[in-house]
């Protein structure tokens, strides 16, 4: 969702499958995205020629863990303020993921 590409239906299905295998419900996954993933990757949404091939998993996990270790209450407040500005970029993605999630989990 942070790549400079349009997600295809098979990718929505794949992502939703990962969500369903996780121990978290969709609302918790959205919070993880907002407070753990978004702060590390949102700059890719700002770059007109952003990363499109994918993120190297080990580096991404390391960057997220570093963010979580050193974030302050002020950082979290900033995310609360900034996230709604960028949320429309991925709104349709989240809508489609939620549709598939709700259809599949029952």
mmCIF file of N, CA and C in Angstrom:
data_model
loop_
_atom_site.group_PDB
_atom_site.id
_atom_site.type_symbol
_atom_site.label_atom_id
_atom_site.label_comp_id
_atom_site.label_asym_id
_atom_site.label_seq_id
_atom_site.Cartn_x
_atom_site.Cartn_y
_atom_site.Cartn_z
ATOM 1 N N UNK A 1 0.813 -1.195 0.000
ATOM 2 C CA UNK A 1 0.000 0.000 0.000
ATOM 3 C C UNK A 1 0.857 1.259 0.000
ATOM 4 N N UNK A 2 2.108 1.109 0.257
ATOM 5 C CA UNK A 2 3.009 2.264 0.263
ATOM 6 C C UNK A 2 3.926 2.282 -0.954
ATOM 7 N N UNK A 3 3.644 1.424 -1.907
ATOM 8 C CA UNK A 3 4.435 1.384 -3.130
ATOM 9 C C UNK A 3 3.810 2.281 -4.180
ATOM 10 N N UNK A 4 4.610 2.671 -5.143
ATOM 11 C CA UNK A 4 4.147 3.523 -6.231
ATOM 12 C C UNK A 4 3.569 2.656 -7.353
ATOM 13 N N UNK A 5 2.615 1.792 -6.973
ATOM 14 C CA UNK A 5 1.947 0.911 -7.924
ATOM 15 C C UNK A 5 0.484 0.777 -7.515
ATOM 16 N N UNK A 6 -0.328 0.354 -8.442
ATOM 17 C CA UNK A 6 -1.742 0.096 -8.174
ATOM 18 C C UNK A 6 -1.888 -1.365 -7.754
ATOM 19 N N UNK A 7 -2.519 -1.617 -6.614
ATOM 20 C CA UNK A 7 -2.717 -2.990 -6.173
ATOM 21 C C UNK A 7 -3.702 -3.702 -7.090
ATOM 22 N N UNK A 8 -3.411 -4.952 -7.377
ATOM 23 C CA UNK A 8 -4.282 -5.796 -8.201
ATOM 24 C C UNK A 8 -5.130 -6.676 -7.275
ATOM 25 N N UNK A 9 -6.183 -7.242 -7.814
ATOM 26 C CA UNK A 9 -7.101 -8.045 -7.009
ATOM 27 C C UNK A 9 -6.388 -9.197 -6.294
ATOM 28 N N UNK A 10 -5.467 -9.854 -6.989
ATOM 29 C CA UNK A 10 -4.758 -10.968 -6.349
ATOM 30 C C UNK A 10 -3.940 -10.487 -5.151
ATOM 31 N N UNK A 11 -3.462 -9.241 -5.217
ATOM 32 C CA UNK A 11 -2.692 -8.695 -4.097
ATOM 33 C C UNK A 11 -3.594 -8.402 -2.900
ATOM 34 N N UNK A 12 -4.801 -7.916 -3.170
ATOM 35 C CA UNK A 12 -5.769 -7.728 -2.081
ATOM 36 C C UNK A 12 -6.074 -9.062 -1.406
ATOM 37 N N UNK A 13 -6.258 -10.100 -2.215
ATOM 38 C CA UNK A 13 -6.543 -11.427 -1.685
ATOM 39 C C UNK A 13 -5.362 -11.920 -0.829
ATOM 40 N N UNK A 14 -4.154 -11.719 -1.323
ATOM 41 C CA UNK A 14 -2.947 -12.155 -0.609
ATOM 42 C C UNK A 14 -2.814 -11.415 0.722
ATOM 43 N N UNK A 15 -2.957 -10.105 0.700
ATOM 44 C CA UNK A 15 -2.831 -9.296 1.917
ATOM 45 C C UNK A 15 -3.895 -9.706 2.931
ATOM 46 N N UNK A 16 -5.112 -9.882 2.454
ATOM 47 C CA UNK A 16 -6.192 -10.286 3.350
ATOM 48 C C UNK A 16 -5.907 -11.653 3.968
ATOM 49 N N UNK A 17 -5.338 -12.563 3.185
ATOM 50 C CA UNK A 17 -4.960 -13.870 3.724
ATOM 51 C C UNK A 17 -3.975 -13.743 4.870
ATOM 52 N N UNK A 18 -3.033 -12.837 4.738
ATOM 53 C CA UNK A 18 -2.069 -12.596 5.820
ATOM 54 C C UNK A 18 -2.784 -12.026 7.040
ATOM 55 N N UNK A 19 -3.691 -11.091 6.816
ATOM 56 C CA UNK A 19 -4.463 -10.515 7.928
ATOM 57 C C UNK A 19 -5.218 -11.616 8.674
ATOM 58 N N UNK A 20 -5.849 -12.504 7.925
ATOM 59 C CA UNK A 20 -6.657 -13.558 8.537
ATOM 60 C C UNK A 20 -5.812 -14.555 9.328
ATOM 61 N N UNK A 21 -4.566 -14.724 8.953
ATOM 62 C CA UNK A 21 -3.671 -15.638 9.670
ATOM 63 C C UNK A 21 -3.062 -14.988 10.911
ATOM 64 N N UNK A 22 -3.132 -13.673 10.987
ATOM 65 C CA UNK A 22 -2.525 -12.982 12.127
ATOM 66 C C UNK A 22 -3.406 -13.121 13.363
ATOM 67 N N UNK A 23 -2.844 -12.903 14.541
ATOM 68 C CA UNK A 23 -3.641 -12.979 15.768
ATOM 69 C C UNK A 23 -4.455 -11.710 16.023
ATOM 70 N N UNK A 24 -4.379 -10.744 15.115
ATOM 71 C CA UNK A 24 -5.026 -9.452 15.327
ATOM 72 C C UNK A 24 -6.281 -9.316 14.478
ATOM 73 N N UNK A 25 -7.269 -8.592 15.018
ATOM 74 C CA UNK A 25 -8.446 -8.284 14.217
ATOM 75 C C UNK A 25 -8.120 -7.112 13.294
ATOM 76 N N UNK A 26 -9.040 -6.811 12.394
ATOM 77 C CA UNK A 26 -8.769 -5.792 11.380
ATOM 78 C C UNK A 26 -8.552 -4.409 11.994
ATOM 79 N N UNK A 27 -9.282 -4.082 13.027
ATOM 80 C CA UNK A 27 -9.100 -2.769 13.652
ATOM 81 C C UNK A 27 -7.700 -2.635 14.251
ATOM 82 N N UNK A 28 -7.204 -3.695 14.874
ATOM 83 C CA UNK A 28 -5.847 -3.672 15.427
ATOM 84 C C UNK A 28 -4.823 -3.572 14.301
ATOM 85 N N UNK A 29 -5.063 -4.268 13.200
ATOM 86 C CA UNK A 29 -4.152 -4.201 12.044
ATOM 87 C C UNK A 29 -4.096 -2.776 11.497
ATOM 88 N N UNK A 30 -5.218 -2.108 11.456
ATOM 89 C CA UNK A 30 -5.248 -0.712 10.993
ATOM 90 C C UNK A 30 -4.443 0.191 11.934
ATOM 91 N N UNK A 31 -4.542 -0.064 13.233
ATOM 92 C CA UNK A 31 -3.768 0.722 14.203
ATOM 93 C C UNK A 31 -2.272 0.433 14.056
ATOM 94 N N UNK A 32 -1.926 -0.821 13.808
ATOM 95 C CA UNK A 32 -0.521 -1.169 13.569
ATOM 96 C C UNK A 32 -0.024 -0.428 12.338
ATOM 97 N N UNK A 33 -0.845 -0.408 11.302
ATOM 98 C CA UNK A 33 -0.469 0.335 10.100
ATOM 99 C C UNK A 33 -0.245 1.808 10.434
ATOM 100 N N UNK A 34 -1.177 2.406 11.151
ATOM 101 C CA UNK A 34 -1.088 3.834 11.449
ATOM 102 C C UNK A 34 0.108 4.195 12.322
ATOM 103 N N UNK A 35 0.344 3.425 13.372
ATOM 104 C CA UNK A 35 1.347 3.831 14.365
ATOM 105 C C UNK A 35 2.704 3.147 14.240
ATOM 106 N N UNK A 36 2.790 2.091 13.419
ATOM 107 C CA UNK A 36 4.055 1.385 13.298
ATOM 108 C C UNK A 36 4.595 1.378 11.869
ATOM 109 N N UNK A 37 3.724 1.185 10.889
ATOM 110 C CA UNK A 37 4.164 1.089 9.497
ATOM 111 C C UNK A 37 4.168 2.460 8.818
ATOM 112 N N UNK A 38 3.063 3.182 8.912
ATOM 113 C CA UNK A 38 2.942 4.491 8.275
ATOM 114 C C UNK A 38 4.101 5.437 8.601
ATOM 115 N N UNK A 39 4.499 5.561 9.880
ATOM 116 C CA UNK A 39 5.591 6.490 10.182
ATOM 117 C C UNK A 39 6.897 6.172 9.448
ATOM 118 N N UNK A 40 7.107 4.914 9.132
ATOM 119 C CA UNK A 40 8.346 4.499 8.465
ATOM 120 C C UNK A 40 8.229 4.635 6.946
ATOM 121 N N UNK A 41 7.042 4.424 6.403
ATOM 122 C CA UNK A 41 6.902 4.349 4.937
ATOM 123 C C UNK A 41 6.171 5.509 4.278
ATOM 124 N N UNK A 42 5.558 6.405 5.041
ATOM 125 C CA UNK A 42 4.746 7.428 4.402
ATOM 126 C C UNK A 42 5.540 8.339 3.475
ATOM 127 N N UNK A 43 6.830 8.498 3.719
ATOM 128 C CA UNK A 43 7.625 9.362 2.839
ATOM 129 C C UNK A 43 7.646 8.828 1.408
ATOM 130 N N UNK A 44 7.448 7.518 1.242
ATOM 131 C CA UNK A 44 7.399 6.959 -0.105
ATOM 132 C C UNK A 44 6.164 7.461 -0.859
ATOM 133 N N UNK A 45 5.118 7.833 -0.128
ATOM 134 C CA UNK A 45 3.915 8.379 -0.766
ATOM 135 C C UNK A 45 4.159 9.793 -1.282
ATOM 136 N N UNK A 46 5.161 10.466 -0.740
ATOM 137 C CA UNK A 46 5.458 11.844 -1.121
ATOM 138 C C UNK A 46 6.346 11.942 -2.355
ATOM 139 N N UNK A 47 7.075 10.887 -2.623
ATOM 140 C CA UNK A 47 8.048 10.890 -3.711
ATOM 141 C C UNK A 47 7.365 10.521 -5.022
ATOM 142 N N UNK A 48 7.393 11.422 -6.027
ATOM 143 C CA UNK A 48 6.732 11.121 -7.301
ATOM 144 C C UNK A 48 7.300 9.871 -7.983
ATOM 145 N N UNK A 49 8.529 9.545 -7.712
ATOM 146 C CA UNK A 49 9.130 8.323 -8.268
ATOM 147 C C UNK A 49 9.471 7.397 -7.114
ATOM 148 N N UNK A 50 8.498 7.169 -6.254
ATOM 149 C CA UNK A 50 8.718 6.359 -5.062
ATOM 150 C C UNK A 50 9.049 4.918 -5.386
ATOM 151 N N UNK A 51 9.382 4.198 -4.345
ATOM 152 C CA UNK A 51 9.698 2.772 -4.481
ATOM 153 C C UNK A 51 8.488 2.047 -5.044
ATOM 154 N N UNK A 52 8.698 1.224 -6.036
ATOM 155 C CA UNK A 52 7.589 0.493 -6.644
ATOM 156 C C UNK A 52 7.823 -1.007 -6.679
ATOM 157 N N UNK A 53 9.061 -1.441 -6.516
ATOM 158 C CA UNK A 53 9.374 -2.868 -6.632
ATOM 159 C C UNK A 53 9.146 -3.617 -5.321
ATOM 160 N N UNK A 54 9.170 -2.935 -4.214
ATOM 161 C CA UNK A 54 8.982 -3.577 -2.922
ATOM 162 C C UNK A 54 10.036 -3.133 -1.935
ATOM 163 N N UNK A 55 9.791 -3.413 -0.680
ATOM 164 C CA UNK A 55 10.714 -3.054 0.378
ATOM 165 C C UNK A 55 11.413 -4.315 0.860
ATOM 166 N N UNK A 56 12.687 -4.184 1.155
ATOM 167 C CA UNK A 56 13.460 -5.321 1.643
ATOM 168 C C UNK A 56 12.992 -5.606 3.072
ATOM 169 N N UNK A 57 12.481 -6.813 3.310
ATOM 170 C CA UNK A 57 11.780 -7.142 4.548
ATOM 171 C C UNK A 57 12.632 -6.926 5.796
ATOM 172 N N UNK A 58 13.866 -7.391 5.801
ATOM 173 C CA UNK A 58 14.700 -7.252 7.003
ATOM 174 C C UNK A 58 14.946 -5.787 7.344
ATOM 175 N N UNK A 59 15.206 -4.984 6.336
ATOM 176 C CA UNK A 59 15.441 -3.557 6.577
ATOM 177 C C UNK A 59 14.154 -2.880 7.064
ATOM 178 N N UNK A 60 13.037 -3.247 6.451
ATOM 179 C CA UNK A 60 11.757 -2.672 6.852
ATOM 180 C C UNK A 60 11.442 -3.012 8.310
ATOM 181 N N UNK A 61 11.592 -4.266 8.685
ATOM 182 C CA UNK A 61 11.334 -4.685 10.069
ATOM 183 C C UNK A 61 12.267 -3.943 11.025
ATOM 184 N N UNK A 62 13.536 -3.829 10.645
ATOM 185 C CA UNK A 62 14.504 -3.115 11.490
ATOM 186 C C UNK A 62 14.093 -1.652 11.664
ATOM 187 N N UNK A 63 13.685 -1.011 10.570
ATOM 188 C CA UNK A 63 13.279 0.394 10.642
ATOM 189 C C UNK A 63 12.027 0.576 11.499
ATOM 190 N N UNK A 64 11.088 -0.350 11.381
ATOM 191 C CA UNK A 64 9.873 -0.268 12.197
ATOM 192 C C UNK A 64 10.211 -0.475 13.669
ATOM 193 N N UNK A 65 11.053 -1.445 13.955
ATOM 194 C CA UNK A 65 11.441 -1.709 15.349
ATOM 195 C C UNK A 65 12.196 -0.510 15.941
ATOM 196 N N UNK A 66 13.056 0.097 15.151
ATOM 197 C CA UNK A 66 13.787 1.288 15.607
ATOM 198 C C UNK A 66 12.817 2.421 15.894
ATOM 199 N N UNK A 67 11.871 2.628 14.974
ATOM 200 C CA UNK A 67 10.856 3.664 15.177
ATOM 201 C C UNK A 67 10.112 3.425 16.494
ATOM 202 N N UNK A 68 9.682 2.194 16.701
ATOM 203 C CA UNK A 68 8.905 1.881 17.898
ATOM 204 C C UNK A 68 9.731 2.060 19.175
ATOM 205 N N UNK A 69 11.010 1.764 19.085
ATOM 206 C CA UNK A 69 11.874 1.876 20.257
ATOM 207 C C UNK A 69 12.116 3.331 20.655
ATOM 208 N N UNK A 70 12.245 4.200 19.671
ATOM 209 C CA UNK A 70 12.657 5.568 19.963
ATOM 210 C C UNK A 70 11.551 6.612 19.825
ATOM 211 N N UNK A 71 10.348 6.202 19.444
ATOM 212 C CA UNK A 71 9.276 7.190 19.289
ATOM 213 C C UNK A 71 8.891 7.771 20.640
ATOM 214 N N UNK A 72 8.517 9.022 20.593
ATOM 215 C CA UNK A 72 8.114 9.714 21.812
ATOM 216 C C UNK A 72 6.605 9.970 21.765
ATOM 217 N N UNK A 73 6.082 10.475 22.848
ATOM 218 C CA UNK A 73 4.660 10.840 22.877
ATOM 219 C C UNK A 73 4.378 11.939 21.862
ATOM 220 N N UNK A 74 5.348 12.820 21.655
ATOM 221 C CA UNK A 74 5.193 13.874 20.652
ATOM 222 C C UNK A 74 5.147 13.283 19.242
ATOM 223 N N UNK A 75 5.968 12.260 18.985
ATOM 224 C CA UNK A 75 5.933 11.568 17.693
ATOM 225 C C UNK A 75 4.563 10.950 17.452
ATOM 226 N N UNK A 76 4.017 10.317 18.461
ATOM 227 C CA UNK A 76 2.702 9.685 18.337
ATOM 228 C C UNK A 76 1.632 10.741 18.091
ATOM 229 N N UNK A 77 1.722 11.864 18.766
ATOM 230 C CA UNK A 77 0.793 12.962 18.531
ATOM 231 C C UNK A 77 0.911 13.467 17.095
ATOM 232 N N UNK A 78 2.138 13.587 16.616
ATOM 233 C CA UNK A 78 2.353 14.024 15.227
ATOM 234 C C UNK A 78 1.713 13.050 14.248
ATOM 235 N N UNK A 79 1.836 11.759 14.506
ATOM 236 C CA UNK A 79 1.217 10.756 13.630
ATOM 237 C C UNK A 79 -0.297 10.913 13.655
ATOM 238 N N UNK A 80 -0.866 11.161 14.825
ATOM 239 C CA UNK A 80 -2.314 11.368 14.918
ATOM 240 C C UNK A 80 -2.756 12.553 14.063
ATOM 241 N N UNK A 81 -1.907 13.554 13.942
ATOM 242 C CA UNK A 81 -2.221 14.741 13.151
ATOM 243 C C UNK A 81 -1.957 14.539 11.656
ATOM 244 N N UNK A 82 -0.883 13.848 11.335
ATOM 245 C CA UNK A 82 -0.465 13.677 9.941
ATOM 246 C C UNK A 82 -1.232 12.570 9.229
ATOM 247 N N UNK A 83 -1.525 11.491 9.932
ATOM 248 C CA UNK A 83 -2.166 10.334 9.291
ATOM 249 C C UNK A 83 -3.453 10.688 8.551
ATOM 250 N N UNK A 84 -4.346 11.483 9.139
ATOM 251 C CA UNK A 84 -5.582 11.814 8.410
ATOM 252 C C UNK A 84 -5.350 12.547 7.084
ATOM 253 N N UNK A 85 -4.239 13.234 6.967
ATOM 254 C CA UNK A 85 -3.922 13.935 5.713
ATOM 255 C C UNK A 85 -3.598 12.933 4.609
ATOM 256 N N UNK A 86 -2.891 11.863 4.964
ATOM 257 C CA UNK A 86 -2.468 10.867 3.985
ATOM 258 C C UNK A 86 -3.423 9.682 3.875
ATOM 259 N N UNK A 87 -4.320 9.551 4.814
ATOM 260 C CA UNK A 87 -5.256 8.433 4.827
ATOM 261 C C UNK A 87 -6.064 8.304 3.533
ATOM 262 N N UNK A 88 -6.487 9.396 2.906
ATOM 263 C CA UNK A 88 -7.249 9.247 1.655
ATOM 264 C C UNK A 88 -6.488 8.516 0.546
ATOM 265 N N UNK A 89 -5.172 8.543 0.576
ATOM 266 C CA UNK A 89 -4.383 7.866 -0.454
ATOM 267 C C UNK A 89 -4.661 6.366 -0.435
ATOM 268 N N UNK A 90 -4.788 5.799 0.752
ATOM 269 C CA UNK A 90 -4.998 4.362 0.884
ATOM 270 C C UNK A 90 -6.430 3.989 1.271
ATOM 271 N N UNK A 91 -7.317 4.971 1.311
ATOM 272 C CA UNK A 91 -8.691 4.706 1.745
ATOM 273 C C UNK A 91 -9.363 3.616 0.907
ATOM 274 N N UNK A 92 -9.242 3.698 -0.409
ATOM 275 C CA UNK A 92 -9.867 2.691 -1.275
ATOM 276 C C UNK A 92 -9.238 1.314 -1.071
ATOM 277 N N UNK A 93 -7.932 1.286 -0.816
ATOM 278 C CA UNK A 93 -7.273 0.012 -0.546
ATOM 279 C C UNK A 93 -7.843 -0.617 0.728
ATOM 280 N N UNK A 94 -7.937 0.184 1.774
ATOM 281 C CA UNK A 94 -8.463 -0.346 3.029
ATOM 282 C C UNK A 94 -9.916 -0.779 2.869
ATOM 283 N N UNK A 95 -10.676 -0.048 2.094
ATOM 284 C CA UNK A 95 -12.080 -0.418 1.868
ATOM 285 C C UNK A 95 -12.160 -1.796 1.206
ATOM 286 N N UNK A 96 -11.348 -2.023 0.166
ATOM 287 C CA UNK A 96 -11.364 -3.308 -0.527
ATOM 288 C C UNK A 96 -10.852 -4.428 0.385
ATOM 289 N N UNK A 97 -9.795 -4.164 1.143
ATOM 290 C CA UNK A 97 -9.280 -5.168 2.078
ATOM 291 C C UNK A 97 -10.333 -5.541 3.114
ATOM 292 N N UNK A 98 -11.052 -4.550 3.610
ATOM 293 C CA UNK A 98 -12.090 -4.814 4.602
ATOM 294 C C UNK A 98 -13.226 -5.640 4.003
ATOM 295 N N UNK A 99 -13.589 -5.346 2.763
ATOM 296 C CA UNK A 99 -14.640 -6.133 2.094
ATOM 297 C C UNK A 99 -14.231 -7.600 2.007
ATOM 298 N N UNK A 100 -13.036 -7.849 1.527
ATOM 299 C CA UNK A 100 -12.550 -9.227 1.378
ATOM 300 C C UNK A 100 -12.423 -9.887 2.750
ATOM 301 N N UNK A 101 -11.894 -9.164 3.712
ATOM 302 C CA UNK A 101 -11.715 -9.675 5.069
ATOM 303 C C UNK A 101 -13.059 -10.136 5.639
ATOM 304 N N UNK A 102 -14.062 -9.270 5.522
ATOM 305 C CA UNK A 102 -15.376 -9.590 6.081
ATOM 306 C C UNK A 102 -16.059 -10.740 5.337
ATOM 307 N N UNK A 103 -15.837 -10.863 4.062
ATOM 308 C CA UNK A 103 -16.414 -11.963 3.281
ATOM 309 C C UNK A 103 -15.727 -13.278 3.603
ATOM 310 N N UNK A 104 -14.445 -13.225 3.861
ATOM 311 C CA UNK A 104 -13.629 -14.432 3.997
ATOM 312 C C UNK A 104 -13.632 -14.994 5.404
ATOM 313 N N UNK A 105 -13.711 -14.173 6.401
ATOM 314 C CA UNK A 105 -13.541 -14.655 7.775
ATOM 315 C C UNK A 105 -14.733 -15.434 8.298
ATOM 316 N N UNK A 106 -15.843 -15.421 7.606
ATOM 317 C CA UNK A 106 -17.029 -16.182 8.061
ATOM 318 C C UNK A 106 -17.179 -17.460 7.321
#
